[in-house]
Amino acid sequence: MAKTPHGTFSEKLRVPEALTFDDVLLKPMESRVEPDEASTETRVSTNVTLQVPVLSAAMDTVTESGLAIAMARNGGLGVLHRNMTVEETAEEVERVKRADELIIRDVVTASPDQTVRDVDSMMERRGVSGAPVVADDGTVLGIISGTDIRPYLEVGDRDEVREAMTDEVITASEDVTARDALELMYEHKIERVPVVDDDGKLVGLVTMQGILQRREYDQAARDDEGRLRVGVAVGPFETDRATAADEAGADVVFIDCAHAHNRNVVDSARDIKSQVDADVVVGNIGTREAAEALVDFADGLKVGIGPGSICTTRVVSGAGMPQITAVSSVADVAVEHDVPVIADGGIRYSGDAIKAIAAGADAVMLGSYFAGTDEAPGRVITMNGKKYKQYRGMGSVGAMRSGGGDRYLKDEPEDEEYVPEGVEAATPYKGSLASELHQLVGGMQSGMGYVGAESIPAFKERSEFVRVSSAGQQESHAHDVVITDEAPNYSPGE
Ligand code: XMP
């Protein structure tokens, strides 16, 4: 009888079982751990530790600098999507890096002979609301802010900056503390203090907004210089985007590919790793064999072949791996090499997120969960009296048409030639990222409490699964009642 490498064709049907979130539950265990005392600190890549084990997906309806800043301030990590030019990627990274530092080093400056109009558009482009005015040799001459500019925009937008700027500048030296800067700001009723060297040359800037924000976010993900951390997605062959992101200060570069167990992708990812200082996480994968191909050089492995809410990869291609099995298969290999694992996609509830960790992940990545927040790109739309935001797969026709789909494509096709692996959709509007993340992490800590684990590593080791029947699954959801008030962390049939 003719044989395939795996036996006869009928033997091929003796298939292993693969499980996903709804197939399992965590077994409750004896515990002394109060949920709010459980530490969610985790490592997301070789050199990056987070207080909150959560990442936002690299999708053009989810993570741009706005959401990445909010994620990092609240302890997680935003991964910028790559449906933009390489220059825009670098600018987006800089926006996140600039958001919270005490002394901003890479200061956006104006020159005295620029027009007011010019400076206004520069400030908008660079995401700042004021800029020191410096001479060619770096000496600080003045400072210009949105408030100075506004009247000029109405009547004299071609006037030079030297006319609109405030020229009595209060400066500080490099050893300035947050307290000193606040006192200067209080005394002189100002919101920005340029930091200068002994010759009066600009070396940085301290802003009121920066000081207040740093104080507010005690769990924030920060680099060694106190700047917010940020991840950046790059195509598997986009060395230019990877090096630009790295130079702009990205902490983690994510090789963003629908099927990273591809020899060309593996080789290119290895090459990118050799060219950047940032950690390099590679994905997506879903099997032990893929993990083995990457684990010797990757700083992290990202898992998910088709579990995402907007993904149609499994039905379009017939390939995929249910997520709990995918995560555990990869984690078996990764743990031997001390490489962190990120479970990406398919997480609808906090319970799914903590199940992914029990299956061996160190952190989770979510798209739809965050797409409805204020900080995600796009505006709120109203349909049948309910509020939504747009959410689309990066392999959907819309995303591919606007340049983001090479994760799922090789060449630029004509419109009708697209073979999408994702859909365009809407997701309920959810309000602020901080409150969504609070619900997610609170639910995960609750899971840790049921298992009696005070840390993520302890939880990974101690937790056990039980298999759930479809009757058990039904029992898990609210049933036999009519829900009268929406809970902040649950809606049926999501
Ligand atoms: P969730 O379930 O959190 O999933 O919305 C987000 C993840 O889905 C992946 N992704 C896609 N997968 N086709 C796919 O098969 C797509 O068009 C697509 N877009 C995003 C991605 O891994 C993301 O983090």
Short mmCIF file of C-alpha atoms and ligand atoms in Angstrom, two decimals:
data_model
loop_
_atom_site.label_atom_id
_atom_site.label_comp_id
_atom_site.label_asym_id
_atom_site.label_seq_id
_atom_site.Cartn_x
_atom_site.Cartn_y
_atom_site.Cartn_z
CA MET A 1 0.00 0.00 0.00
CA ALA A 2 1.29 3.47 -0.93
CA LYS A 3 2.51 5.44 2.04
CA THR A 4 3.03 9.10 2.92
CA PRO A 5 5.98 9.90 5.20
CA HIS A 6 3.46 9.67 8.06
CA GLY A 7 1.96 6.33 7.12
CA THR A 8 -1.02 5.55 4.92
CA PHE A 9 -3.62 8.17 4.16
CA SER A 10 -6.08 6.55 6.51
CA GLU A 11 -3.44 6.49 9.24
CA LYS A 12 -3.20 10.25 8.74
CA LEU A 13 -6.68 10.45 10.22
CA ARG A 14 -5.49 9.19 13.58
CA VAL A 15 -4.98 12.75 14.60
CA PRO A 16 -3.90 14.31 17.88
CA GLU A 17 -6.35 16.52 19.71
CA ALA A 18 -5.71 20.26 19.97
CA LEU A 19 -7.49 22.43 22.54
CA THR A 20 -8.43 26.04 22.92
CA PHE A 21 -9.63 28.38 25.68
CA ASP A 22 -13.20 27.09 26.03
CA ASP A 23 -12.03 23.47 26.17
CA VAL A 24 -10.32 23.90 29.53
CA LEU A 25 -10.69 25.49 32.97
CA LEU A 26 -8.17 26.04 35.74
CA LYS A 27 -8.55 23.58 38.59
CA PRO A 28 -9.24 25.51 41.83
CA MET A 29 -6.61 24.74 44.48
CA GLU A 30 -5.86 25.45 48.11
CA SER A 31 -4.70 29.07 48.37
CA ARG A 32 -3.36 31.63 50.75
CA VAL A 33 -3.09 34.26 48.01
CA GLU A 34 -5.44 37.25 47.93
CA PRO A 35 -5.94 38.16 44.26
CA ASP A 36 -4.90 41.79 44.63
CA GLU A 37 -1.64 40.68 46.23
CA ALA A 38 -0.69 38.42 43.30
CA SER A 39 2.23 39.90 41.36
CA THR A 40 1.75 39.98 37.60
CA GLU A 41 5.37 40.90 36.87
CA THR A 42 6.69 38.99 33.89
CA ARG A 43 9.37 38.92 31.24
CA VAL A 44 8.17 39.60 27.75
CA SER A 45 11.54 39.21 26.03
CA THR A 46 15.10 38.50 27.16
CA ASN A 47 15.73 42.01 28.54
CA VAL A 48 12.28 43.48 29.04
CA THR A 49 10.27 42.96 32.22
CA LEU A 50 6.74 44.30 32.64
CA GLN A 51 4.55 44.72 35.72
CA VAL A 52 1.51 43.83 33.63
CA PRO A 53 1.78 40.80 31.32
CA VAL A 54 -0.22 42.33 28.51
CA LEU A 55 0.64 43.62 25.01
CA SER A 56 -1.55 45.42 22.49
CA ALA A 57 -1.63 43.99 18.97
CA ALA A 58 0.36 45.48 16.09
CA MET A 59 -2.73 46.37 14.08
CA ASP A 60 -3.67 49.63 12.39
CA THR A 61 -6.95 49.85 14.31
CA VAL A 62 -5.23 49.12 17.63
CA THR A 63 -1.70 50.34 18.31
CA GLU A 64 -0.26 53.68 17.32
CA SER A 65 1.71 55.90 19.69
CA GLY A 66 -1.43 57.00 21.57
CA LEU A 67 -2.31 53.49 22.72
CA ALA A 68 1.36 52.50 23.13
CA ILE A 69 1.86 55.39 25.56
CA ALA A 70 -1.23 54.40 27.54
CA MET A 71 -0.17 50.72 27.59
CA ALA A 72 3.33 51.49 28.87
CA ARG A 73 2.10 53.97 31.48
CA ASN A 74 -0.22 51.29 32.83
CA GLY A 75 2.51 48.64 32.96
CA GLY A 76 2.02 46.78 29.67
CA LEU A 77 3.57 47.14 26.22
CA GLY A 78 2.13 48.53 22.99
CA VAL A 79 3.43 47.13 19.73
CA LEU A 80 3.22 49.70 16.92
CA HIS A 81 1.71 48.39 13.69
CA ARG A 82 3.68 48.65 10.44
CA ASN A 83 1.05 49.98 8.05
CA MET A 84 3.04 53.22 7.74
CA THR A 85 6.30 54.41 6.23
CA VAL A 86 9.64 53.64 7.89
CA GLU A 87 10.02 57.36 8.72
CA GLU A 88 6.60 57.34 10.39
CA THR A 89 7.60 54.29 12.41
CA ALA A 90 10.65 56.15 13.74
CA GLU A 91 8.50 59.20 14.56
CA GLU A 92 5.95 57.04 16.36
CA VAL A 93 8.66 55.41 18.45
CA GLU A 94 10.03 58.84 19.32
CA ARG A 95 6.56 60.00 20.37
CA VAL A 96 6.31 57.19 22.89
CA LYS A 97 9.87 57.67 24.11
CA ARG A 98 9.32 61.39 24.51
CA ALA A 99 6.01 61.03 26.33
CA ASP A 100 7.15 60.70 29.95
CA GLU A 101 10.86 61.44 30.37
CA LEU A 102 11.89 63.98 33.05
CA ILE A 103 14.59 65.61 30.94
CA ILE A 104 13.53 65.21 27.35
CA ARG A 105 16.85 64.82 25.47
CA ASP A 106 15.63 64.79 21.94
CA VAL A 107 14.00 68.21 22.08
CA VAL A 108 11.92 69.54 19.23
CA THR A 109 13.34 73.03 18.66
CA ALA A 110 12.46 76.04 16.55
CA SER A 111 14.81 78.53 14.95
CA PRO A 112 14.21 82.30 15.30
CA ASP A 113 13.82 82.91 11.57
CA GLN A 114 11.30 80.12 10.88
CA THR A 115 7.76 81.35 10.17
CA VAL A 116 5.11 80.88 12.80
CA ARG A 117 3.10 78.73 10.37
CA ASP A 118 6.10 76.48 9.84
CA VAL A 119 6.65 75.96 13.54
CA ASP A 120 2.97 75.29 14.10
CA SER A 121 2.92 72.45 11.58
CA MET A 122 6.24 71.12 12.86
CA MET A 123 4.89 71.02 16.42
CA GLU A 124 1.76 69.23 15.28
CA ARG A 125 3.78 66.69 13.28
CA ARG A 126 6.10 65.98 16.18
CA GLY A 127 3.30 65.86 18.77
CA VAL A 128 4.56 68.65 21.05
CA SER A 129 2.82 71.80 22.29
CA GLY A 130 5.87 74.05 22.73
CA ALA A 131 9.50 74.34 21.63
CA PRO A 132 12.65 76.17 22.79
CA VAL A 133 13.93 78.60 20.17
CA VAL A 134 17.66 78.10 19.60
CA ALA A 135 20.38 79.81 17.58
CA ASP A 136 22.55 77.83 15.15
CA ASP A 137 25.11 77.19 17.89
CA GLY A 138 22.44 75.75 20.24
CA THR A 139 22.14 78.80 22.53
CA VAL A 140 18.63 79.18 23.91
CA LEU A 141 17.06 82.43 22.71
CA GLY A 142 13.48 81.95 23.75
CA ILE A 143 10.60 79.54 23.96
CA ILE A 144 7.48 79.30 21.83
CA SER A 145 4.21 77.58 22.69
CA GLY A 146 0.80 77.01 21.17
CA THR A 147 -0.49 79.93 23.24
CA ASP A 148 2.16 82.27 21.74
CA ILE A 149 1.37 81.07 18.24
CA ARG A 150 -2.41 81.17 18.22
CA PRO A 151 -2.95 84.92 17.61
CA TYR A 152 -0.23 84.94 14.92
CA LEU A 153 -1.96 82.11 13.03
CA GLU A 154 -5.00 84.35 12.68
CA VAL A 155 -3.26 87.53 11.56
CA GLY A 156 0.45 87.02 10.89
CA ASP A 157 1.36 83.43 10.21
CA ARG A 158 4.31 84.43 8.01
CA ASP A 159 5.89 86.40 10.86
CA GLU A 160 9.14 85.07 12.24
CA VAL A 161 9.32 83.04 15.40
CA ARG A 162 11.59 85.66 17.04
CA GLU A 163 8.58 87.99 17.15
CA ALA A 164 6.11 85.52 18.62
CA MET A 165 8.39 83.78 21.12
CA THR A 166 8.79 84.55 24.82
CA ASP A 167 12.39 85.73 25.12
CA GLU A 168 12.77 85.82 28.89
CA VAL A 169 13.56 82.17 29.34
CA ILE A 170 13.86 80.42 32.69
CA THR A 171 16.36 77.57 32.34
CA ALA A 172 17.69 74.81 34.59
CA SER A 173 20.93 72.86 34.68
CA GLU A 174 21.31 69.16 34.02
CA ASP A 175 21.22 68.13 37.67
CA VAL A 176 17.69 69.50 38.00
CA THR A 177 15.29 67.32 39.99
CA ALA A 178 11.56 67.06 39.48
CA ARG A 179 11.08 69.08 42.69
CA ASP A 180 13.43 71.92 41.50
CA ALA A 181 11.69 72.07 38.15
CA LEU A 182 8.26 72.21 39.77
CA GLU A 183 9.37 75.08 42.01
CA LEU A 184 10.67 77.03 38.99
CA MET A 185 7.42 76.41 37.14
CA TYR A 186 5.37 77.49 40.15
CA GLU A 187 7.43 80.63 40.74
CA HIS A 188 7.40 81.79 37.10
CA LYS A 189 3.97 80.42 36.06
CA ILE A 190 5.44 78.39 33.21
CA GLU A 191 5.03 74.80 32.01
CA ARG A 192 8.39 74.15 30.32
CA VAL A 193 11.94 74.66 31.49
CA PRO A 194 14.79 74.27 28.96
CA VAL A 195 17.82 72.50 30.42
CA VAL A 196 21.12 74.12 29.40
CA ASP A 197 24.84 73.44 29.85
CA ASP A 198 27.35 75.92 31.32
CA ASP A 199 27.48 77.84 28.02
CA GLY A 200 23.70 78.28 27.86
CA LYS A 201 23.36 75.65 25.12
CA LEU A 202 20.26 73.51 25.06
CA VAL A 203 20.66 69.92 26.30
CA GLY A 204 17.07 69.07 27.20
CA LEU A 205 13.65 70.16 28.37
CA VAL A 206 11.54 69.48 31.48
CA THR A 207 7.77 69.83 31.19
CA MET A 208 5.04 70.03 33.82
CA GLN A 209 3.01 67.41 31.96
CA GLY A 210 5.98 65.03 32.07
CA ILE A 211 6.50 65.42 35.80
CA LEU A 212 2.85 64.91 36.68
CA GLN A 213 2.52 61.88 34.42
CA ARG A 214 5.58 60.15 35.80
CA ARG A 215 4.22 60.48 39.30
CA GLU A 216 0.82 59.13 38.40
CA TYR A 217 2.01 55.87 36.81
CA ASP A 218 3.91 53.85 39.35
CA GLN A 219 3.66 50.55 37.41
CA ALA A 220 4.81 52.06 34.12
CA ALA A 221 7.06 50.07 31.80
CA ARG A 222 10.24 52.17 31.58
CA ASP A 223 13.68 51.68 30.07
CA ASP A 224 16.96 52.35 31.90
CA GLU A 225 16.64 56.07 31.18
CA GLY A 226 13.12 56.23 32.59
CA ARG A 227 11.46 56.53 29.17
CA LEU A 228 8.35 54.50 28.34
CA ARG A 229 8.95 51.19 26.63
CA VAL A 230 7.59 50.43 23.19
CA GLY A 231 7.52 47.54 20.74
CA VAL A 232 7.52 47.81 16.96
CA ALA A 233 6.26 45.34 14.37
CA VAL A 234 8.43 44.90 11.28
CA GLY A 235 7.92 42.69 8.27
CA PRO A 236 10.14 39.62 8.20
CA PHE A 237 12.32 41.13 5.48
CA GLU A 238 12.14 44.77 6.61
CA THR A 239 15.66 45.30 7.90
CA ASP A 240 15.32 49.04 7.21
CA ARG A 241 12.27 49.39 9.45
CA ALA A 242 13.92 47.30 12.16
CA THR A 243 17.10 49.38 12.22
CA ALA A 244 15.16 52.68 12.06
CA ALA A 245 12.97 51.58 14.99
CA ASP A 246 16.04 50.45 16.88
CA GLU A 247 17.83 53.74 16.34
CA ALA A 248 14.72 55.64 17.44
CA GLY A 249 14.87 53.72 20.73
CA ALA A 250 12.42 50.82 20.35
CA ASP A 251 12.81 48.28 23.14
CA VAL A 252 11.50 45.26 21.29
CA VAL A 253 11.30 44.57 17.57
CA PHE A 254 8.58 42.07 16.66
CA ILE A 255 9.12 40.13 13.45
CA ASP A 256 5.51 40.19 12.33
CA CYS A 257 4.61 37.30 10.10
CA ALA A 258 1.53 35.09 9.71
CA HIS A 259 3.73 31.97 9.43
CA ALA A 260 7.19 32.45 10.90
CA HIS A 261 8.11 28.79 10.46
CA ASN A 262 9.32 29.53 6.98
CA ARG A 263 13.03 29.09 6.25
CA ASN A 264 13.38 32.50 4.56
CA VAL A 265 11.65 34.22 7.47
CA VAL A 266 13.83 32.42 10.02
CA ASP A 267 17.02 33.39 8.16
CA SER A 268 15.96 37.00 7.78
CA ALA A 269 14.85 37.27 11.43
CA ARG A 270 18.25 35.94 12.50
CA ASP A 271 19.93 38.54 10.33
CA ILE A 272 17.75 41.36 11.74
CA LYS A 273 18.60 40.17 15.26
CA SER A 274 22.31 40.61 14.45
CA GLN A 275 21.72 44.21 13.32
CA VAL A 276 19.74 45.71 16.21
CA ASP A 277 20.29 46.36 19.92
CA ALA A 278 16.61 45.94 20.73
CA ASP A 279 15.26 42.54 21.72
CA VAL A 280 13.81 40.60 18.80
CA VAL A 281 10.60 38.61 19.29
CA VAL A 282 9.64 36.34 16.40
CA GLY A 283 6.16 35.17 15.44
CA ASN A 284 3.71 33.89 14.79
CA ILE A 285 4.16 30.22 15.30
CA GLY A 286 2.07 27.41 16.72
CA THR A 287 4.17 24.26 16.96
CA ARG A 288 7.11 22.75 18.79
CA GLU A 289 9.03 22.39 15.50
CA ALA A 290 8.69 26.12 14.76
CA ALA A 291 9.89 26.97 18.25
CA GLU A 292 12.93 24.74 17.74
CA ALA A 293 13.81 26.61 14.53
CA LEU A 294 13.83 29.99 16.30
CA VAL A 295 14.75 29.45 19.89
CA ASP A 296 18.53 29.67 19.49
CA PHE A 297 18.44 33.38 18.57
CA ALA A 298 14.99 34.84 19.35
CA ASP A 299 14.47 36.93 22.49
CA GLY A 300 10.85 35.84 22.60
CA LEU A 301 8.38 33.72 20.64
CA LYS A 302 4.88 34.85 19.72
CA VAL A 303 2.21 32.22 19.31
CA GLY A 304 -1.02 32.29 17.31
CA ILE A 305 -1.98 30.76 14.01
CA GLY A 306 -5.54 31.86 13.36
CA PRO A 307 -7.11 32.33 16.83
CA GLY A 308 -7.78 36.08 16.41
CA SER A 309 -11.30 37.50 16.49
CA ILE A 310 -10.96 38.99 12.98
CA CYS A 311 -8.85 36.15 11.55
CA THR A 312 -10.11 33.86 8.85
CA THR A 313 -6.76 32.16 8.27
CA ARG A 314 -8.03 28.77 9.44
CA VAL A 315 -11.10 28.71 7.24
CA VAL A 316 -9.35 30.26 4.23
CA SER A 317 -6.18 28.18 4.36
CA GLY A 318 -7.35 25.13 6.29
CA ALA A 319 -4.30 25.52 8.55
CA GLY A 320 -4.01 26.58 12.18
CA MET A 321 -3.59 25.40 15.71
CA PRO A 322 -6.07 25.86 18.58
CA GLN A 323 -4.44 28.32 20.90
CA ILE A 324 -4.04 26.46 24.21
CA THR A 325 -2.30 23.58 22.45
CA ALA A 326 -0.22 25.98 20.34
CA VAL A 327 0.99 27.90 23.39
CA SER A 328 1.85 24.78 25.38
CA SER A 329 3.72 23.19 22.44
CA VAL A 330 5.88 26.29 21.96
CA ALA A 331 6.35 26.78 25.71
CA ASP A 332 7.70 23.23 26.11
CA VAL A 333 10.64 24.21 23.90
CA ALA A 334 10.99 27.85 25.02
CA VAL A 335 11.23 27.03 28.71
CA GLU A 336 14.25 24.82 28.08
CA HIS A 337 16.02 27.83 26.54
CA ASP A 338 14.65 30.42 28.98
CA VAL A 339 12.91 32.30 26.16
CA PRO A 340 9.62 34.11 26.97
CA VAL A 341 6.42 33.18 25.13
CA ILE A 342 3.61 35.56 24.15
CA ALA A 343 0.12 34.18 23.43
CA ASP A 344 -1.33 36.32 20.62
CA GLY A 345 -5.01 36.35 19.66
CA GLY A 346 -8.34 34.82 20.58
CA ILE A 347 -8.52 36.27 24.09
CA ARG A 348 -12.05 37.49 24.81
CA TYR A 349 -12.11 37.48 28.61
CA SER A 350 -9.60 37.82 31.43
CA GLY A 351 -10.13 34.11 32.06
CA ASP A 352 -8.77 33.32 28.59
CA ALA A 353 -5.70 35.44 29.29
CA ILE A 354 -4.82 33.63 32.50
CA LYS A 355 -5.50 30.24 30.87
CA ALA A 356 -2.92 31.19 28.20
CA ILE A 357 -0.40 31.82 30.98
CA ALA A 358 -1.24 28.49 32.61
CA ALA A 359 -0.57 26.87 29.22
CA GLY A 360 2.96 28.27 29.33
CA ALA A 361 2.82 31.87 28.07
CA ASP A 362 4.63 34.65 29.93
CA ALA A 363 2.40 37.39 28.51
CA VAL A 364 -0.64 37.82 26.28
CA MET A 365 -1.35 40.02 23.25
CA LEU A 366 -4.84 41.31 22.48
CA GLY A 367 -6.37 43.19 19.56
CA SER A 368 -10.16 43.33 19.75
CA TYR A 369 -10.09 43.85 23.52
CA PHE A 370 -8.31 47.20 23.06
CA ALA A 371 -9.61 48.33 19.66
CA GLY A 372 -12.69 49.90 21.25
CA THR A 373 -10.76 52.10 23.67
CA ASP A 374 -10.36 55.87 23.41
CA GLU A 375 -6.61 55.59 22.80
CA ALA A 376 -6.92 53.25 19.79
CA PRO A 377 -6.86 54.94 16.36
CA GLY A 378 -10.15 55.78 14.67
CA ARG A 379 -13.31 57.50 15.72
CA VAL A 380 -16.40 56.29 17.53
CA ILE A 381 -19.31 55.35 15.25
CA THR A 382 -22.93 54.84 16.27
CA MET A 383 -25.01 51.97 14.88
CA ASN A 384 -28.56 51.26 16.12
CA GLY A 385 -27.95 53.57 19.06
CA LYS A 386 -24.80 51.73 20.23
CA LYS A 387 -21.26 53.03 20.03
CA TYR A 388 -18.50 51.17 18.19
CA LYS A 389 -14.99 51.62 16.82
CA GLN A 390 -13.63 50.10 13.65
CA TYR A 391 -11.52 46.95 14.02
CA ARG A 392 -10.03 45.07 11.09
CA GLY A 393 -7.67 42.20 10.48
CA MET A 394 -4.29 43.11 9.02
CA GLY A 395 -5.04 40.49 6.39
CA SER A 396 -8.42 42.02 5.52
CA VAL A 397 -8.91 43.61 2.10
CA GLY A 398 -9.07 47.10 3.64
CA ALA A 399 -5.81 46.77 5.57
CA MET A 400 -4.01 45.14 2.65
CA ARG A 401 -5.24 47.81 0.27
CA SER A 402 -3.78 50.50 2.49
CA GLY A 403 -0.45 48.79 2.61
CA GLY A 404 -0.53 46.72 5.79
CA GLY A 405 -1.20 43.28 4.45
CA ASP A 406 2.17 41.97 3.38
CA ARG A 407 1.92 39.78 6.48
CA TYR A 408 -0.49 37.79 4.31
CA LEU A 409 0.78 38.64 0.82
CA LYS A 410 3.86 38.26 -1.31
CA ASP A 411 3.29 40.70 -4.17
CA GLU A 412 1.11 43.76 -4.69
CA PRO A 413 -2.03 42.33 -6.34
CA GLU A 414 -4.80 44.06 -8.20
CA ASP A 415 -7.84 44.68 -6.00
CA GLU A 416 -9.81 41.62 -7.07
CA GLU A 417 -6.78 39.38 -6.64
CA TYR A 418 -6.60 39.79 -2.88
CA VAL A 419 -7.12 36.56 -0.96
CA PRO A 420 -7.86 37.99 2.49
CA GLU A 421 -7.28 36.13 5.74
CA GLY A 422 -9.14 38.58 7.91
CA VAL A 423 -12.30 40.63 8.08
CA GLU A 424 -13.21 44.26 8.64
CA ALA A 425 -15.46 44.74 11.61
CA ALA A 426 -16.61 46.98 14.44
CA THR A 427 -16.07 46.43 18.13
CA PRO A 428 -18.05 47.96 21.00
CA TYR A 429 -16.69 51.29 22.23
CA LYS A 430 -15.16 50.79 25.65
CA GLY A 431 -13.85 54.08 27.06
CA SER A 432 -10.38 54.39 28.53
CA LEU A 433 -7.58 51.88 28.10
CA ALA A 434 -6.75 52.12 31.80
CA SER A 435 -10.12 50.80 32.92
CA GLU A 436 -10.11 47.97 30.33
CA LEU A 437 -6.64 46.92 31.39
CA HIS A 438 -7.67 47.12 35.05
CA GLN A 439 -10.50 44.64 34.43
CA LEU A 440 -8.25 42.34 32.44
CA VAL A 441 -5.46 42.25 35.01
CA GLY A 442 -7.88 42.07 37.94
CA GLY A 443 -9.48 38.98 36.39
CA MET A 444 -6.08 37.41 35.78
CA GLN A 445 -5.12 38.02 39.42
CA SER A 446 -8.38 36.42 40.46
CA GLY A 447 -7.34 33.29 38.51
CA MET A 448 -4.00 33.33 40.34
CA GLY A 449 -5.90 33.50 43.62
CA TYR A 450 -7.98 30.39 42.74
CA VAL A 451 -4.78 28.50 42.01
CA GLY A 452 -2.89 29.85 45.04
CA ALA A 453 0.01 31.41 43.11
CA GLU A 454 1.55 34.71 44.15
CA SER A 455 3.57 35.25 40.96
CA ILE A 456 3.41 34.44 37.25
CA PRO A 457 6.26 31.88 37.39
CA ALA A 458 4.63 30.18 40.40
CA PHE A 459 1.27 30.20 38.63
CA LYS A 460 2.74 28.64 35.48
CA GLU A 461 4.21 25.84 37.56
CA ARG A 462 1.32 25.21 39.93
CA SER A 463 -1.77 25.57 37.74
CA GLU A 464 -3.60 22.54 36.34
CA PHE A 465 -6.32 22.27 33.70
CA VAL A 466 -9.51 20.26 33.60
CA ARG A 467 -11.23 19.45 30.32
CA VAL A 468 -14.70 20.97 29.90
CA SER A 469 -17.64 19.41 28.08
CA SER A 470 -19.97 21.60 26.02
CA ALA A 471 -22.49 21.32 28.90
CA GLY A 472 -19.76 22.57 31.25
CA GLN A 473 -19.00 25.41 28.88
CA GLN A 474 -22.63 26.48 28.86
CA GLU A 475 -22.70 26.34 32.64
CA SER A 476 -19.65 28.67 32.75
CA HIS A 477 -21.50 31.55 31.14
CA ALA A 478 -24.38 33.48 32.67
CA HIS A 479 -27.40 31.25 32.00
CA ASP A 480 -31.14 31.02 32.56
CA VAL A 481 -31.36 34.70 33.41
CA VAL A 482 -31.92 37.92 31.54
CA ILE A 483 -28.98 40.24 32.13
CA THR A 484 -30.29 43.60 33.27
CA ASP A 485 -27.06 45.56 33.82
CA GLU A 486 -23.92 45.25 31.76
CA ALA A 487 -20.89 44.04 33.74
CA PRO A 488 -17.62 45.89 32.98
CA ASN A 489 -15.82 42.61 32.24
CA TYR A 490 -18.43 40.34 30.65
CA SER A 491 -20.85 40.28 27.81
CA PRO A 492 -22.38 37.02 26.69
CA GLY A 493 -21.59 35.46 23.35
CA GLU A 494 -18.63 37.74 22.60
P1 XMP B 1 -7.72 39.30 18.81
O1 XMP B 1 -8.50 38.01 18.99
O2 XMP B 1 -7.16 39.77 20.10
O3 XMP B 1 -6.49 38.91 17.86
O4 XMP B 1 -8.54 40.33 18.13
C1 XMP B 1 -5.49 39.80 17.49
C2 XMP B 1 -4.42 39.09 16.69
O5 XMP B 1 -4.92 38.58 15.46
C3 XMP B 1 -3.86 38.47 14.50
N1 XMP B 1 -4.32 39.07 13.25
C4 XMP B 1 -4.77 38.39 12.20
N2 XMP B 1 -4.84 37.05 11.97
N3 XMP B 1 -5.80 37.47 9.86
C5 XMP B 1 -5.33 36.59 10.78
O6 XMP B 1 -5.38 35.38 10.56
C6 XMP B 1 -5.76 38.82 10.00
O7 XMP B 1 -6.21 39.59 9.15
C7 XMP B 1 -5.20 39.30 11.22
N4 XMP B 1 -4.97 40.55 11.72
C8 XMP B 1 -4.44 40.36 12.96
C9 XMP B 1 -2.66 39.18 15.09
O8 XMP B 1 -1.76 38.19 15.52
C10 XMP B 1 -3.27 39.97 16.24
O9 XMP B 1 -2.34 40.25 17.25
#
